[in-house]
Amino acid sequence: MRILLAEDDAMLGDGLRAGLQQQGFSVDWVRDGLAAEREIFAGDYAAAVLDLGLPMKDGIEVLTSLRARKISTPILVLTARDAIPDRILGLDLGADDYVVKPVDLHELGARLRSLVRRSHGQMQDILTCGEIVLEPSSRRVSLKGEPVLLSTREFDLLHVLMLNADRVMSREQLEQQLYSWGYEVDSNAIEVHIHHLRRKLHADVIQTVRGVGYTMLRKQTPA
Ligand code: CA
């Protein structure tokens, strides 16, 4: 799950990035409002964490400009404890949620997962495709009730495919959802992970759509 973090405070930004990475997010970090706006506009982020007090362009302006351009990326704003007017303004201008500083990393992670899930029309935390069940918060996967052990990348890839169940995802889209900046992606990395997932979860759960990409069906016919 790739997210954009916009925070100018070096120590806080570093802590947030590390804490979110630990919870399995891929994090791209920018330090000013112009960069935040540009990257959210151009990138395919599952969600963004936007500090309101940013140099070059403050968070409220970034939010206003993105929503005016019909960018619907879920955005969570970071606000100071006493800045209730900012919070209200942020929500009114199209922020999807907020977290108050000092940030509790587990709360931030949970709120981001919830935003991403809701933006895909999912009301529940748990995702199912046929007999496969995936729990984003605990990062657990089971098949027919039996736990399945996946690597971090395999889990992340399965998560993206299940969030987008019944849609075809191209290799480029999957790469964009999984890898943060500066990460060297082997051209066949996605294929390799898909191969491993098929081995662990039964061959036909992930279907190849020739020349387009991959898809998982929410309703699967039992093998
Ligand atoms: Ca700030």
PDB file of C-alpha atoms and ligand atoms in Angstrom:
ATOM      1  CA  MET A   1       0.000   0.000   0.000  1.00  0.00           C
ATOM      2  CA  ARG A   2       1.806   3.107  -1.205  1.00  0.00           C
ATOM      3  CA  ILE A   3       1.118   6.411   0.512  1.00  0.00           C
ATOM      4  CA  LEU A   4       2.447   9.958   0.274  1.00  0.00           C
ATOM      5  CA  LEU A   5       3.606  11.668   3.454  1.00  0.00           C
ATOM      6  CA  ALA A   6       3.837  15.495   3.442  1.00  0.00           C
ATOM      7  CA  GLU A   7       5.590  16.751   6.578  1.00  0.00           C
ATOM      8  CA  ASP A   8       8.273  19.445   6.847  1.00  0.00           C
ATOM      9  CA  ASP A   9       9.512  18.586  10.329  1.00  0.00           C
ATOM     10  CA  ALA A  10      12.503  16.290   9.729  1.00  0.00           C
ATOM     11  CA  MET A  11      12.308  14.393  12.994  1.00  0.00           C
ATOM     12  CA  LEU A  12       8.547  13.903  12.913  1.00  0.00           C
ATOM     13  CA  GLY A  13       8.599  12.961   9.215  1.00  0.00           C
ATOM     14  CA  ASP A  14      11.342  10.429   9.793  1.00  0.00           C
ATOM     15  CA  GLY A  15       9.426   8.889  12.694  1.00  0.00           C
ATOM     16  CA  LEU A  16       6.164   8.757  10.756  1.00  0.00           C
ATOM     17  CA  ARG A  17       7.786   7.188   7.732  1.00  0.00           C
ATOM     18  CA  ALA A  18       9.551   4.525   9.823  1.00  0.00           C
ATOM     19  CA  GLY A  19       6.414   3.787  11.845  1.00  0.00           C
ATOM     20  CA  LEU A  20       4.239   3.427   8.757  1.00  0.00           C
ATOM     21  CA  GLN A  21       6.830   1.296   6.975  1.00  0.00           C
ATOM     22  CA  GLN A  22       6.845  -0.981   9.994  1.00  0.00           C
ATOM     23  CA  GLN A  23       3.104  -1.447   9.509  1.00  0.00           C
ATOM     24  CA  GLY A  24       3.662  -2.465   5.895  1.00  0.00           C
ATOM     25  CA  PHE A  25       3.056   0.824   4.057  1.00  0.00           C
ATOM     26  CA  SER A  26       5.382   1.962   1.266  1.00  0.00           C
ATOM     27  CA  VAL A  27       5.989   5.633   2.005  1.00  0.00           C
ATOM     28  CA  ASP A  28       7.098   8.491  -0.279  1.00  0.00           C
ATOM     29  CA  TRP A  29       7.986  11.556   1.782  1.00  0.00           C
ATOM     30  CA  VAL A  30       7.864  15.198   0.628  1.00  0.00           C
ATOM     31  CA  ARG A  31       8.638  18.239   2.781  1.00  0.00           C
ATOM     32  CA  ASP A  32       6.685  21.121   1.246  1.00  0.00           C
ATOM     33  CA  GLY A  33       3.212  21.874  -0.020  1.00  0.00           C
ATOM     34  CA  LEU A  34       4.101  22.328  -3.692  1.00  0.00           C
ATOM     35  CA  ALA A  35       5.734  18.906  -3.837  1.00  0.00           C
ATOM     36  CA  ALA A  36       2.777  17.390  -1.983  1.00  0.00           C
ATOM     37  CA  GLU A  37       0.320  18.823  -4.477  1.00  0.00           C
ATOM     38  CA  ARG A  38       2.398  17.787  -7.486  1.00  0.00           C
ATOM     39  CA  GLU A  39       2.921  14.204  -6.290  1.00  0.00           C
ATOM     40  CA  ILE A  40      -0.644  13.555  -5.147  1.00  0.00           C
ATOM     41  CA  PHE A  41      -1.862  14.960  -8.465  1.00  0.00           C
ATOM     42  CA  ALA A  42       0.499  12.821 -10.534  1.00  0.00           C
ATOM     43  CA  GLY A  43       0.850   9.694  -8.411  1.00  0.00           C
ATOM     44  CA  ASP A  44      -1.293   6.676  -7.872  1.00  0.00           C
ATOM     45  CA  TYR A  45      -1.374   6.793  -4.062  1.00  0.00           C
ATOM     46  CA  ALA A  46      -3.712   4.702  -1.943  1.00  0.00           C
ATOM     47  CA  ALA A  47      -3.846   7.670   0.473  1.00  0.00           C
ATOM     48  CA  ALA A  48      -1.900  10.745   1.637  1.00  0.00           C
ATOM     49  CA  VAL A  49      -0.942  12.108   5.052  1.00  0.00           C
ATOM     50  CA  LEU A  50      -0.874  15.899   4.850  1.00  0.00           C
ATOM     51  CA  ASP A  51       0.540  18.179   7.538  1.00  0.00           C
ATOM     52  CA  LEU A  52      -1.364  21.465   7.482  1.00  0.00           C
ATOM     53  CA  GLY A  53       1.602  23.690   8.355  1.00  0.00           C
ATOM     54  CA  LEU A  54       3.840  23.225   5.302  1.00  0.00           C
ATOM     55  CA  PRO A  55       6.271  25.652   3.605  1.00  0.00           C
ATOM     56  CA  MET A  56       5.701  26.941   0.022  1.00  0.00           C
ATOM     57  CA  LYS A  57       1.995  26.122   0.126  1.00  0.00           C
ATOM     58  CA  ASP A  58       0.090  25.242   3.287  1.00  0.00           C
ATOM     59  CA  GLY A  59      -1.934  22.066   3.644  1.00  0.00           C
ATOM     60  CA  ILE A  60      -5.296  23.823   3.398  1.00  0.00           C
ATOM     61  CA  GLU A  61      -4.301  25.326   0.017  1.00  0.00           C
ATOM     62  CA  VAL A  62      -3.012  21.978  -1.210  1.00  0.00           C
ATOM     63  CA  LEU A  63      -6.276  20.316  -0.231  1.00  0.00           C
ATOM     64  CA  THR A  64      -8.399  23.006  -1.859  1.00  0.00           C
ATOM     65  CA  SER A  65      -6.442  22.871  -5.085  1.00  0.00           C
ATOM     66  CA  LEU A  66      -6.503  19.051  -5.338  1.00  0.00           C
ATOM     67  CA  ARG A  67     -10.225  18.772  -4.666  1.00  0.00           C
ATOM     68  CA  ALA A  68     -10.918  21.576  -7.165  1.00  0.00           C
ATOM     69  CA  ARG A  69      -9.070  19.450  -9.726  1.00  0.00           C
ATOM     70  CA  LYS A  70     -11.266  16.451  -8.825  1.00  0.00           C
ATOM     71  CA  ILE A  71      -8.423  14.437  -7.312  1.00  0.00           C
ATOM     72  CA  SER A  72     -10.141  11.986  -4.986  1.00  0.00           C
ATOM     73  CA  THR A  73      -7.110  10.397  -3.292  1.00  0.00           C
ATOM     74  CA  PRO A  74      -8.064   9.873   0.379  1.00  0.00           C
ATOM     75  CA  ILE A  75      -6.302  12.535   2.469  1.00  0.00           C
ATOM     76  CA  LEU A  76      -5.704  12.471   6.203  1.00  0.00           C
ATOM     77  CA  VAL A  77      -4.579  15.775   7.729  1.00  0.00           C
ATOM     78  CA  LEU A  78      -2.232  16.204  10.683  1.00  0.00           C
ATOM     79  CA  THR A  79      -3.235  19.023  12.991  1.00  0.00           C
ATOM     80  CA  ALA A  80      -2.038  20.531  16.256  1.00  0.00           C
ATOM     81  CA  ARG A  81      -3.977  19.589  19.366  1.00  0.00           C
ATOM     82  CA  ASP A  82      -5.478  23.052  19.869  1.00  0.00           C
ATOM     83  CA  ALA A  83      -6.217  23.797  16.202  1.00  0.00           C
ATOM     84  CA  ILE A  84      -9.892  22.814  16.088  1.00  0.00           C
ATOM     85  CA  PRO A  85     -10.779  25.469  13.433  1.00  0.00           C
ATOM     86  CA  ASP A  86      -8.076  23.970  11.150  1.00  0.00           C
ATOM     87  CA  ARG A  87      -9.518  20.507  11.582  1.00  0.00           C
ATOM     88  CA  ILE A  88     -13.031  21.680  10.725  1.00  0.00           C
ATOM     89  CA  LEU A  89     -11.792  23.676   7.745  1.00  0.00           C
ATOM     90  CA  GLY A  90      -9.754  20.689   6.547  1.00  0.00           C
ATOM     91  CA  LEU A  91     -12.722  18.328   6.723  1.00  0.00           C
ATOM     92  CA  ASP A  92     -15.002  20.860   5.042  1.00  0.00           C
ATOM     93  CA  LEU A  93     -12.485  21.302   2.234  1.00  0.00           C
ATOM     94  CA  GLY A  94     -12.385  17.604   1.469  1.00  0.00           C
ATOM     95  CA  ALA A  95     -10.013  15.946   3.918  1.00  0.00           C
ATOM     96  CA  ASP A  96     -11.260  12.456   4.742  1.00  0.00           C
ATOM     97  CA  ASP A  97      -9.978  12.253   8.293  1.00  0.00           C
ATOM     98  CA  TYR A  98      -7.491  13.845  10.700  1.00  0.00           C
ATOM     99  CA  VAL A  99      -5.034  12.828  13.377  1.00  0.00           C
ATOM    100  CA  VAL A 100      -3.901  15.158  16.144  1.00  0.00           C
ATOM    101  CA  LYS A 101      -0.217  15.660  16.990  1.00  0.00           C
ATOM    102  CA  PRO A 102       1.566  14.105  18.814  1.00  0.00           C
ATOM    103  CA  VAL A 103       0.695  11.298  16.443  1.00  0.00           C
ATOM    104  CA  ASP A 104      -0.020   7.816  17.710  1.00  0.00           C
ATOM    105  CA  LEU A 105       1.451   5.632  14.953  1.00  0.00           C
ATOM    106  CA  HIS A 106      -0.970   2.773  15.462  1.00  0.00           C
ATOM    107  CA  GLU A 107      -3.931   5.122  15.301  1.00  0.00           C
ATOM    108  CA  LEU A 108      -2.513   6.694  12.130  1.00  0.00           C
ATOM    109  CA  GLY A 109      -1.997   3.255  10.551  1.00  0.00           C
ATOM    110  CA  ALA A 110      -5.515   2.118  11.465  1.00  0.00           C
ATOM    111  CA  ARG A 111      -7.076   5.314  10.122  1.00  0.00           C
ATOM    112  CA  LEU A 112      -5.146   4.992   6.854  1.00  0.00           C
ATOM    113  CA  ARG A 113      -6.227   1.375   6.418  1.00  0.00           C
ATOM    114  CA  SER A 114      -9.798   2.429   7.059  1.00  0.00           C
ATOM    115  CA  LEU A 115      -9.579   5.280   4.499  1.00  0.00           C
ATOM    116  CA  VAL A 116      -8.105   3.006   1.843  1.00  0.00           C
ATOM    117  CA  ARG A 117     -10.733   0.358   2.497  1.00  0.00           C
ATOM    118  CA  ARG A 118     -13.606   2.851   2.316  1.00  0.00           C
ATOM    119  CA  SER A 119     -12.223   4.399  -0.867  1.00  0.00           C
ATOM    120  CA  HIS A 120     -12.580   0.922  -2.424  1.00  0.00           C
ATOM    121  CA  GLY A 121     -16.151   0.604  -1.174  1.00  0.00           C
ATOM    122  CA  GLN A 122     -15.237  -1.912   1.538  1.00  0.00           C
ATOM    123  CA  MET A 123     -17.053  -1.536   4.830  1.00  0.00           C
ATOM    124  CA  GLN A 124     -15.308  -4.339   6.670  1.00  0.00           C
ATOM    125  CA  ASP A 125     -11.690  -4.712   7.639  1.00  0.00           C
ATOM    126  CA  ILE A 126     -11.541  -8.290   6.367  1.00  0.00           C
ATOM    127  CA  LEU A 127     -11.295  -8.997   2.638  1.00  0.00           C
ATOM    128  CA  THR A 128     -12.479 -12.235   1.087  1.00  0.00           C
ATOM    129  CA  CYS A 129     -12.121 -13.757  -2.356  1.00  0.00           C
ATOM    130  CA  GLY A 130     -13.632 -17.212  -2.515  1.00  0.00           C
ATOM    131  CA  GLU A 131     -12.008 -19.156   0.303  1.00  0.00           C
ATOM    132  CA  ILE A 132      -9.155 -16.708   0.794  1.00  0.00           C
ATOM    133  CA  VAL A 133      -9.454 -14.324   3.727  1.00  0.00           C
ATOM    134  CA  LEU A 134      -7.063 -11.399   4.273  1.00  0.00           C
ATOM    135  CA  GLU A 135      -6.902  -9.260   7.416  1.00  0.00           C
ATOM    136  CA  PRO A 136      -5.026  -5.988   6.739  1.00  0.00           C
ATOM    137  CA  SER A 137      -4.652  -4.955  10.391  1.00  0.00           C
ATOM    138  CA  SER A 138      -2.984  -8.173  11.559  1.00  0.00           C
ATOM    139  CA  ARG A 139      -1.507  -8.934   8.112  1.00  0.00           C
ATOM    140  CA  ARG A 140      -2.867 -12.473   8.250  1.00  0.00           C
ATOM    141  CA  VAL A 141      -4.078 -14.593   5.345  1.00  0.00           C
ATOM    142  CA  SER A 142      -5.963 -17.859   5.430  1.00  0.00           C
ATOM    143  CA  LEU A 143      -7.183 -20.361   2.845  1.00  0.00           C
ATOM    144  CA  LYS A 144     -10.162 -22.537   3.822  1.00  0.00           C
ATOM    145  CA  GLY A 145      -9.551 -21.469   7.423  1.00  0.00           C
ATOM    146  CA  GLU A 146      -5.898 -22.553   7.386  1.00  0.00           C
ATOM    147  CA  PRO A 147      -3.240 -19.852   7.866  1.00  0.00           C
ATOM    148  CA  VAL A 148      -1.010 -19.189   4.857  1.00  0.00           C
ATOM    149  CA  LEU A 149       2.472 -17.782   5.370  1.00  0.00           C
ATOM    150  CA  LEU A 150       3.336 -15.014   2.893  1.00  0.00           C
ATOM    151  CA  SER A 151       6.358 -12.754   2.501  1.00  0.00           C
ATOM    152  CA  THR A 152       5.820  -9.002   2.991  1.00  0.00           C
ATOM    153  CA  ARG A 153       5.663  -8.354  -0.757  1.00  0.00           C
ATOM    154  CA  GLU A 154       3.406 -11.330  -1.417  1.00  0.00           C
ATOM    155  CA  PHE A 155       1.021 -10.078   1.260  1.00  0.00           C
ATOM    156  CA  ASP A 156       1.059  -6.524  -0.133  1.00  0.00           C
ATOM    157  CA  LEU A 157       0.441  -7.739  -3.672  1.00  0.00           C
ATOM    158  CA  LEU A 158      -2.438  -9.985  -2.568  1.00  0.00           C
ATOM    159  CA  HIS A 159      -3.868  -7.059  -0.562  1.00  0.00           C
ATOM    160  CA  VAL A 160      -3.894  -4.783  -3.624  1.00  0.00           C
ATOM    161  CA  LEU A 161      -5.428  -7.505  -5.813  1.00  0.00           C
ATOM    162  CA  MET A 162      -8.147  -8.241  -3.248  1.00  0.00           C
ATOM    163  CA  LEU A 163      -8.933  -4.552  -2.663  1.00  0.00           C
ATOM    164  CA  ASN A 164      -9.411  -4.301  -6.423  1.00  0.00           C
ATOM    165  CA  ALA A 165     -11.218  -7.638  -6.795  1.00  0.00           C
ATOM    166  CA  ASP A 166     -13.077  -8.102 -10.088  1.00  0.00           C
ATOM    167  CA  ARG A 167     -10.918  -5.407 -11.711  1.00  0.00           C
ATOM    168  CA  VAL A 168      -7.966  -6.071 -13.965  1.00  0.00           C
ATOM    169  CA  MET A 169      -4.729  -4.561 -12.653  1.00  0.00           C
ATOM    170  CA  SER A 170      -1.805  -4.016 -15.017  1.00  0.00           C
ATOM    171  CA  ARG A 171       1.740  -4.794 -13.930  1.00  0.00           C
ATOM    172  CA  GLU A 172       2.500  -1.049 -13.870  1.00  0.00           C
ATOM    173  CA  GLN A 173      -0.477  -0.346 -11.606  1.00  0.00           C
ATOM    174  CA  LEU A 174       0.581  -3.095  -9.231  1.00  0.00           C
ATOM    175  CA  GLU A 175       4.165  -1.807  -9.155  1.00  0.00           C
ATOM    176  CA  GLN A 176       2.922   1.717  -8.433  1.00  0.00           C
ATOM    177  CA  GLN A 177       0.846   0.469  -5.524  1.00  0.00           C
ATOM    178  CA  LEU A 178       3.708  -1.498  -4.001  1.00  0.00           C
ATOM    179  CA  TYR A 179       7.015   0.291  -4.395  1.00  0.00           C
ATOM    180  CA  SER A 180       8.136   3.642  -3.002  1.00  0.00           C
ATOM    181  CA  TRP A 181      10.609   6.019  -4.676  1.00  0.00           C
ATOM    182  CA  GLY A 182      14.160   4.877  -5.146  1.00  0.00           C
ATOM    183  CA  TYR A 183      13.227   1.232  -4.986  1.00  0.00           C
ATOM    184  CA  GLU A 184      14.776  -0.731  -7.839  1.00  0.00           C
ATOM    185  CA  VAL A 185      12.034  -2.987  -9.169  1.00  0.00           C
ATOM    186  CA  ASP A 186      13.092  -5.991 -11.247  1.00  0.00           C
ATOM    187  CA  SER A 187      11.057  -6.042 -14.440  1.00  0.00           C
ATOM    188  CA  ASN A 188       9.691  -9.490 -13.579  1.00  0.00           C
ATOM    189  CA  ALA A 189       9.210  -8.907  -9.826  1.00  0.00           C
ATOM    190  CA  ILE A 190       5.419  -8.888 -10.023  1.00  0.00           C
ATOM    191  CA  GLU A 191       5.377 -12.089 -12.114  1.00  0.00           C
ATOM    192  CA  VAL A 192       7.602 -13.814  -9.567  1.00  0.00           C
ATOM    193  CA  HIS A 193       5.380 -12.813  -6.646  1.00  0.00           C
ATOM    194  CA  ILE A 194       2.259 -13.867  -8.553  1.00  0.00           C
ATOM    195  CA  HIS A 195       3.890 -17.227  -9.207  1.00  0.00           C
ATOM    196  CA  HIS A 196       4.557 -17.685  -5.479  1.00  0.00           C
ATOM    197  CA  LEU A 197       1.043 -16.605  -4.535  1.00  0.00           C
ATOM    198  CA  ARG A 198      -0.451 -19.097  -6.974  1.00  0.00           C
ATOM    199  CA  ARG A 199       1.683 -21.852  -5.505  1.00  0.00           C
ATOM    200  CA  LYS A 200       0.602 -21.027  -1.953  1.00  0.00           C
ATOM    201  CA  LEU A 201      -3.064 -20.263  -2.649  1.00  0.00           C
ATOM    202  CA  HIS A 202      -3.957 -22.650  -5.525  1.00  0.00           C
ATOM    203  CA  ALA A 203      -3.083 -21.942  -9.085  1.00  0.00           C
ATOM    204  CA  ASP A 204      -6.314 -20.448 -10.394  1.00  0.00           C
ATOM    205  CA  VAL A 205      -7.145 -17.803  -7.764  1.00  0.00           C
ATOM    206  CA  ILE A 206      -5.230 -15.116  -9.647  1.00  0.00           C
ATOM    207  CA  GLN A 207      -6.104 -14.987 -13.293  1.00  0.00           C
ATOM    208  CA  THR A 208      -3.928 -13.631 -16.047  1.00  0.00           C
ATOM    209  CA  VAL A 209      -5.708 -11.413 -18.534  1.00  0.00           C
ATOM    210  CA  ARG A 210      -3.464 -11.702 -21.542  1.00  0.00           C
ATOM    211  CA  GLY A 211      -1.807  -8.464 -22.579  1.00  0.00           C
ATOM    212  CA  VAL A 212      -3.560  -6.521 -19.812  1.00  0.00           C
ATOM    213  CA  GLY A 213      -2.699  -7.778 -16.351  1.00  0.00           C
ATOM    214  CA  TYR A 214      -4.068  -9.780 -13.465  1.00  0.00           C
ATOM    215  CA  THR A 215      -7.382 -10.112 -11.692  1.00  0.00           C
ATOM    216  CA  MET A 216      -8.880 -11.864  -8.696  1.00  0.00           C
ATOM    217  CA  LEU A 217     -12.565 -12.683  -8.610  1.00  0.00           C
ATOM    218  CA  ARG A 218     -14.454 -12.048  -5.396  1.00  0.00           C
ATOM    219  CA  LYS A 219     -16.647 -15.071  -6.012  1.00  0.00           C
ATOM    220  CA  GLN A 220     -14.590 -18.071  -6.970  1.00  0.00           C
ATOM    221  CA  THR A 221     -15.779 -21.427  -8.159  1.00  0.00           C
ATOM    222  CA  PRO A 222     -14.373 -24.081  -5.804  1.00  0.00           C
ATOM    223  CA  ALA A 223     -11.479 -26.017  -7.333  1.00  0.00           C
TER     224      ALA A 223
HETATM  225 CA    CA B   1       4.641  21.506   9.805  1.00  0.00          CA
END
